[in-house]
Amino acid sequence: MQIAKHSVVTINYRLKDSEGNVLDSSEGGEPLVYLHGVGNLVPGLEKALEGKSKGDSISVAVSPDEGYGERNLDLIQEVPRDRFEDSNNVEVGMQFQARTSAGGVRVFRVLGVTEDTIRVDGNHELAGETLHFDVEVVDIRAANAEEIQHGHAHGPGGHHHH
Ligand code: ZN
């Protein structure tokens, strides 16, 4: 069986930045189980896994345009402190959700705190990074109708919300 749209795929993975620092890894934990072909992984990684078989290992470099996008400087903003409910407890590195003017919800990270303002960044932490993935395909099965409808894998390693 080869990985195709609506395969449920189990992988071990390691993600490194361009300097070789490990940013994320399934080592020492559970492998990742995901539904292929519906955007659950970044596009460049799904593309690289397409057609692979159980037992295959791949190493792939994913550029920002097929990863988490380029950094958008407009998303780095100085926000007046009084816009925060509890601004005295805001610290660098904290994350919170905020509504955007377009009506969506975006995660912002706190970059800095001054007396009057709080500097936030709405870019994904890995925006602008080339992502270096090492992936081993552990298992592949066909998704069931419910998984396809939900857009994610169920069962061990997948979602447990039923
Ligand atoms: Zn579900």
PDB file of C-alpha atoms and ligand atoms in Angstrom:
ATOM      1  CA  MET A   1       0.000   0.000   0.000  1.00  0.00           C
ATOM      2  CA  GLN A   2       1.280   3.448  -0.882  1.00  0.00           C
ATOM      3  CA  ILE A   3       0.491   6.773   0.722  1.00  0.00           C
ATOM      4  CA  ALA A   4      -2.292   8.535  -1.174  1.00  0.00           C
ATOM      5  CA  LYS A   5      -5.156  10.891  -0.407  1.00  0.00           C
ATOM      6  CA  HIS A   6      -7.127   9.603   2.607  1.00  0.00           C
ATOM      7  CA  SER A   7      -4.469   7.180   3.787  1.00  0.00           C
ATOM      8  CA  VAL A   8      -4.081   7.123   7.561  1.00  0.00           C
ATOM      9  CA  VAL A   9      -0.311   7.204   7.995  1.00  0.00           C
ATOM     10  CA  THR A  10       1.798   6.498  11.080  1.00  0.00           C
ATOM     11  CA  ILE A  11       5.220   8.165  11.052  1.00  0.00           C
ATOM     12  CA  ASN A  12       8.240   8.702  13.235  1.00  0.00           C
ATOM     13  CA  TYR A  13       9.691  12.099  12.489  1.00  0.00           C
ATOM     14  CA  ARG A  14      12.380  14.573  13.411  1.00  0.00           C
ATOM     15  CA  LEU A  15      12.265  18.239  12.441  1.00  0.00           C
ATOM     16  CA  LYS A  16      15.458  20.306  12.340  1.00  0.00           C
ATOM     17  CA  ASP A  17      16.176  23.888  11.389  1.00  0.00           C
ATOM     18  CA  SER A  18      18.902  24.831   8.892  1.00  0.00           C
ATOM     19  CA  GLU A  19      21.527  24.844  11.663  1.00  0.00           C
ATOM     20  CA  GLY A  20      20.696  21.253  12.551  1.00  0.00           C
ATOM     21  CA  ASN A  21      18.930  22.041  15.835  1.00  0.00           C
ATOM     22  CA  VAL A  22      16.141  19.567  16.562  1.00  0.00           C
ATOM     23  CA  LEU A  23      12.885  21.538  16.857  1.00  0.00           C
ATOM     24  CA  ASP A  24      10.461  18.675  17.216  1.00  0.00           C
ATOM     25  CA  SER A  25      10.614  14.903  17.237  1.00  0.00           C
ATOM     26  CA  SER A  26       8.474  11.863  17.907  1.00  0.00           C
ATOM     27  CA  GLU A  27      11.486  10.121  19.463  1.00  0.00           C
ATOM     28  CA  GLY A  28      10.801   9.047  22.999  1.00  0.00           C
ATOM     29  CA  GLY A  29       7.070   9.507  22.475  1.00  0.00           C
ATOM     30  CA  GLU A  30       4.262   8.134  20.368  1.00  0.00           C
ATOM     31  CA  PRO A  31       4.580   8.176  16.578  1.00  0.00           C
ATOM     32  CA  LEU A  32       2.365  10.658  14.750  1.00  0.00           C
ATOM     33  CA  VAL A  33      -0.818   9.343  13.097  1.00  0.00           C
ATOM     34  CA  TYR A  34      -2.395  11.634  10.512  1.00  0.00           C
ATOM     35  CA  LEU A  35      -4.878  11.655   7.637  1.00  0.00           C
ATOM     36  CA  HIS A  36      -2.967  12.256   4.399  1.00  0.00           C
ATOM     37  CA  GLY A  37      -3.930  14.694   1.664  1.00  0.00           C
ATOM     38  CA  VAL A  38      -6.158  17.098   3.590  1.00  0.00           C
ATOM     39  CA  GLY A  39      -3.585  19.573   4.871  1.00  0.00           C
ATOM     40  CA  ASN A  40      -2.866  18.101   8.306  1.00  0.00           C
ATOM     41  CA  LEU A  41       0.884  18.378   7.615  1.00  0.00           C
ATOM     42  CA  VAL A  42       2.659  21.247   5.860  1.00  0.00           C
ATOM     43  CA  PRO A  43       2.236  20.935   2.049  1.00  0.00           C
ATOM     44  CA  GLY A  44       5.916  20.213   1.315  1.00  0.00           C
ATOM     45  CA  LEU A  45       5.996  17.259   3.701  1.00  0.00           C
ATOM     46  CA  GLU A  46       2.734  15.752   2.417  1.00  0.00           C
ATOM     47  CA  LYS A  47       4.091  16.052  -1.120  1.00  0.00           C
ATOM     48  CA  ALA A  48       7.307  14.246  -0.157  1.00  0.00           C
ATOM     49  CA  LEU A  49       5.373  11.417   1.525  1.00  0.00           C
ATOM     50  CA  GLU A  50       2.938  10.873  -1.367  1.00  0.00           C
ATOM     51  CA  GLY A  51       3.473   7.415  -2.906  1.00  0.00           C
ATOM     52  CA  LYS A  52       5.784   6.161  -0.146  1.00  0.00           C
ATOM     53  CA  SER A  53       5.393   2.691   1.393  1.00  0.00           C
ATOM     54  CA  LYS A  54       5.607   1.211   4.874  1.00  0.00           C
ATOM     55  CA  GLY A  55       9.259   1.049   5.960  1.00  0.00           C
ATOM     56  CA  ASP A  56      10.407   3.898   3.688  1.00  0.00           C
ATOM     57  CA  SER A  57      12.553   6.659   5.170  1.00  0.00           C
ATOM     58  CA  ILE A  58      12.830  10.122   3.661  1.00  0.00           C
ATOM     59  CA  SER A  59      14.809  13.261   4.360  1.00  0.00           C
ATOM     60  CA  VAL A  60      13.323  16.395   2.873  1.00  0.00           C
ATOM     61  CA  ALA A  61      13.982  20.132   3.060  1.00  0.00           C
ATOM     62  CA  VAL A  62      10.752  22.129   2.927  1.00  0.00           C
ATOM     63  CA  SER A  63      11.017  25.783   1.924  1.00  0.00           C
ATOM     64  CA  PRO A  64       8.852  28.380   3.712  1.00  0.00           C
ATOM     65  CA  ASP A  65       6.391  28.653   0.812  1.00  0.00           C
ATOM     66  CA  GLU A  66       5.587  24.935   1.285  1.00  0.00           C
ATOM     67  CA  GLY A  67       6.035  25.118   5.043  1.00  0.00           C
ATOM     68  CA  TYR A  68       4.707  27.755   7.445  1.00  0.00           C
ATOM     69  CA  GLY A  69       4.985  30.672   5.012  1.00  0.00           C
ATOM     70  CA  GLU A  70       7.275  33.694   4.915  1.00  0.00           C
ATOM     71  CA  ARG A  71       7.501  36.040   7.883  1.00  0.00           C
ATOM     72  CA  ASN A  72       4.992  38.880   7.549  1.00  0.00           C
ATOM     73  CA  LEU A  73       6.338  42.004   9.252  1.00  0.00           C
ATOM     74  CA  ASP A  74       2.823  43.478   9.402  1.00  0.00           C
ATOM     75  CA  LEU A  75       2.021  40.817  11.994  1.00  0.00           C
ATOM     76  CA  ILE A  76       4.606  42.220  14.405  1.00  0.00           C
ATOM     77  CA  GLN A  77       2.748  44.897  16.331  1.00  0.00           C
ATOM     78  CA  GLU A  78       3.044  47.168  19.346  1.00  0.00           C
ATOM     79  CA  VAL A  79      -0.171  46.882  21.315  1.00  0.00           C
ATOM     80  CA  PRO A  80      -1.101  49.342  24.083  1.00  0.00           C
ATOM     81  CA  ARG A  81      -0.988  47.652  27.499  1.00  0.00           C
ATOM     82  CA  ASP A  82      -4.569  48.616  28.303  1.00  0.00           C
ATOM     83  CA  ARG A  83      -5.742  46.291  25.526  1.00  0.00           C
ATOM     84  CA  PHE A  84      -4.700  43.358  27.735  1.00  0.00           C
ATOM     85  CA  GLU A  85      -6.961  42.235  30.571  1.00  0.00           C
ATOM     86  CA  ASP A  86      -4.072  41.462  32.853  1.00  0.00           C
ATOM     87  CA  SER A  87      -1.075  43.189  31.338  1.00  0.00           C
ATOM     88  CA  ASN A  88       1.066  42.941  34.493  1.00  0.00           C
ATOM     89  CA  ASN A  89       1.246  39.201  34.054  1.00  0.00           C
ATOM     90  CA  VAL A  90       2.204  39.252  30.370  1.00  0.00           C
ATOM     91  CA  GLU A  91       5.687  37.820  29.817  1.00  0.00           C
ATOM     92  CA  VAL A  92       7.932  37.337  26.821  1.00  0.00           C
ATOM     93  CA  GLY A  93       7.220  34.004  25.127  1.00  0.00           C
ATOM     94  CA  MET A  94       3.561  33.796  26.186  1.00  0.00           C
ATOM     95  CA  GLN A  95       1.043  32.951  23.492  1.00  0.00           C
ATOM     96  CA  PHE A  96      -2.556  33.973  23.230  1.00  0.00           C
ATOM     97  CA  GLN A  97      -5.335  34.078  20.679  1.00  0.00           C
ATOM     98  CA  ALA A  98      -6.743  37.309  19.340  1.00  0.00           C
ATOM     99  CA  ARG A  99      -9.366  38.196  16.781  1.00  0.00           C
ATOM    100  CA  THR A 100      -8.028  39.783  13.627  1.00  0.00           C
ATOM    101  CA  SER A 101      -9.731  42.617  11.772  1.00  0.00           C
ATOM    102  CA  ALA A 102     -10.626  40.035   9.104  1.00  0.00           C
ATOM    103  CA  GLY A 103     -12.673  38.158  11.727  1.00  0.00           C
ATOM    104  CA  GLY A 104     -10.353  35.184  12.078  1.00  0.00           C
ATOM    105  CA  VAL A 105      -8.445  34.009  15.129  1.00  0.00           C
ATOM    106  CA  ARG A 106      -4.673  34.130  15.170  1.00  0.00           C
ATOM    107  CA  VAL A 107      -2.108  33.043  17.752  1.00  0.00           C
ATOM    108  CA  PHE A 108       0.226  35.831  18.852  1.00  0.00           C
ATOM    109  CA  ARG A 109       3.473  35.432  20.749  1.00  0.00           C
ATOM    110  CA  VAL A 110       4.811  38.098  23.081  1.00  0.00           C
ATOM    111  CA  LEU A 111       8.202  39.374  21.906  1.00  0.00           C
ATOM    112  CA  GLY A 112       8.714  42.187  24.371  1.00  0.00           C
ATOM    113  CA  VAL A 113       7.101  44.190  27.161  1.00  0.00           C
ATOM    114  CA  THR A 114       7.647  47.905  27.795  1.00  0.00           C
ATOM    115  CA  GLU A 115       6.015  50.310  30.211  1.00  0.00           C
ATOM    116  CA  ASP A 116       3.277  51.295  27.753  1.00  0.00           C
ATOM    117  CA  THR A 117       3.134  48.637  25.106  1.00  0.00           C
ATOM    118  CA  ILE A 118       3.429  44.942  24.489  1.00  0.00           C
ATOM    119  CA  ARG A 119       5.152  43.805  21.312  1.00  0.00           C
ATOM    120  CA  VAL A 120       3.510  40.780  19.720  1.00  0.00           C
ATOM    121  CA  ASP A 121       4.202  38.576  16.688  1.00  0.00           C
ATOM    122  CA  GLY A 122       1.365  36.837  14.844  1.00  0.00           C
ATOM    123  CA  ASN A 123       3.647  34.824  12.571  1.00  0.00           C
ATOM    124  CA  HIS A 124       3.921  31.085  13.073  1.00  0.00           C
ATOM    125  CA  GLU A 125       7.037  30.358  15.090  1.00  0.00           C
ATOM    126  CA  LEU A 126       8.510  28.534  12.095  1.00  0.00           C
ATOM    127  CA  ALA A 127       7.501  31.104   9.444  1.00  0.00           C
ATOM    128  CA  GLY A 128      10.449  31.919   7.172  1.00  0.00           C
ATOM    129  CA  GLU A 129      12.312  28.738   8.192  1.00  0.00           C
ATOM    130  CA  THR A 130      13.376  25.975   5.858  1.00  0.00           C
ATOM    131  CA  LEU A 131      12.200  22.823   7.609  1.00  0.00           C
ATOM    132  CA  HIS A 132      14.390  19.721   7.505  1.00  0.00           C
ATOM    133  CA  PHE A 133      12.353  16.583   8.135  1.00  0.00           C
ATOM    134  CA  ASP A 134      13.585  13.014   8.613  1.00  0.00           C
ATOM    135  CA  VAL A 135      10.575  10.727   8.429  1.00  0.00           C
ATOM    136  CA  GLU A 136      10.096   6.973   8.682  1.00  0.00           C
ATOM    137  CA  VAL A 137       6.805   5.494   7.482  1.00  0.00           C
ATOM    138  CA  VAL A 138       5.690   3.060  10.184  1.00  0.00           C
ATOM    139  CA  ASP A 139       2.230   2.099   8.938  1.00  0.00           C
ATOM    140  CA  ILE A 140      -0.375   2.922   6.302  1.00  0.00           C
ATOM    141  CA  ARG A 141      -4.068   2.059   6.238  1.00  0.00           C
ATOM    142  CA  ALA A 142      -7.150   3.327   4.462  1.00  0.00           C
ATOM    143  CA  ALA A 143      -9.234   5.904   6.327  1.00  0.00           C
ATOM    144  CA  ASN A 144     -12.841   5.078   7.211  1.00  0.00           C
ATOM    145  CA  ALA A 145     -15.758   7.263   6.135  1.00  0.00           C
ATOM    146  CA  GLU A 146     -15.961   9.017   9.496  1.00  0.00           C
ATOM    147  CA  GLU A 147     -12.282   9.971   9.460  1.00  0.00           C
ATOM    148  CA  ILE A 148     -12.629  11.380   5.946  1.00  0.00           C
ATOM    149  CA  GLN A 149     -15.685  13.366   7.028  1.00  0.00           C
ATOM    150  CA  HIS A 150     -13.858  14.764  10.081  1.00  0.00           C
ATOM    151  CA  GLY A 151     -10.614  15.430   8.242  1.00  0.00           C
ATOM    152  CA  HIS A 152      -8.418  13.644  10.811  1.00  0.00           C
ATOM    153  CA  ALA A 153      -7.371  10.178  11.953  1.00  0.00           C
ATOM    154  CA  HIS A 154      -9.101   8.402  14.834  1.00  0.00           C
ATOM    155  CA  GLY A 155      -7.878   5.664  17.168  1.00  0.00           C
ATOM    156  CA  PRO A 156      -4.448   5.204  18.775  1.00  0.00           C
ATOM    157  CA  GLY A 157      -2.297   8.253  18.010  1.00  0.00           C
ATOM    158  CA  GLY A 158      -5.206  10.085  16.369  1.00  0.00           C
ATOM    159  CA  HIS A 159      -8.097  12.103  17.783  1.00  0.00           C
ATOM    160  CA  HIS A 160     -10.047  10.773  20.762  1.00  0.00           C
ATOM    161  CA  HIS A 161     -13.125  12.930  20.869  1.00  0.00           C
ATOM    162  CA  HIS A 162     -15.937  10.429  20.352  1.00  0.00           C
TER     163      HIS A 162
HETATM  164 ZN    ZN B   1     -13.176  12.942  14.564  1.00  0.00          ZN
END
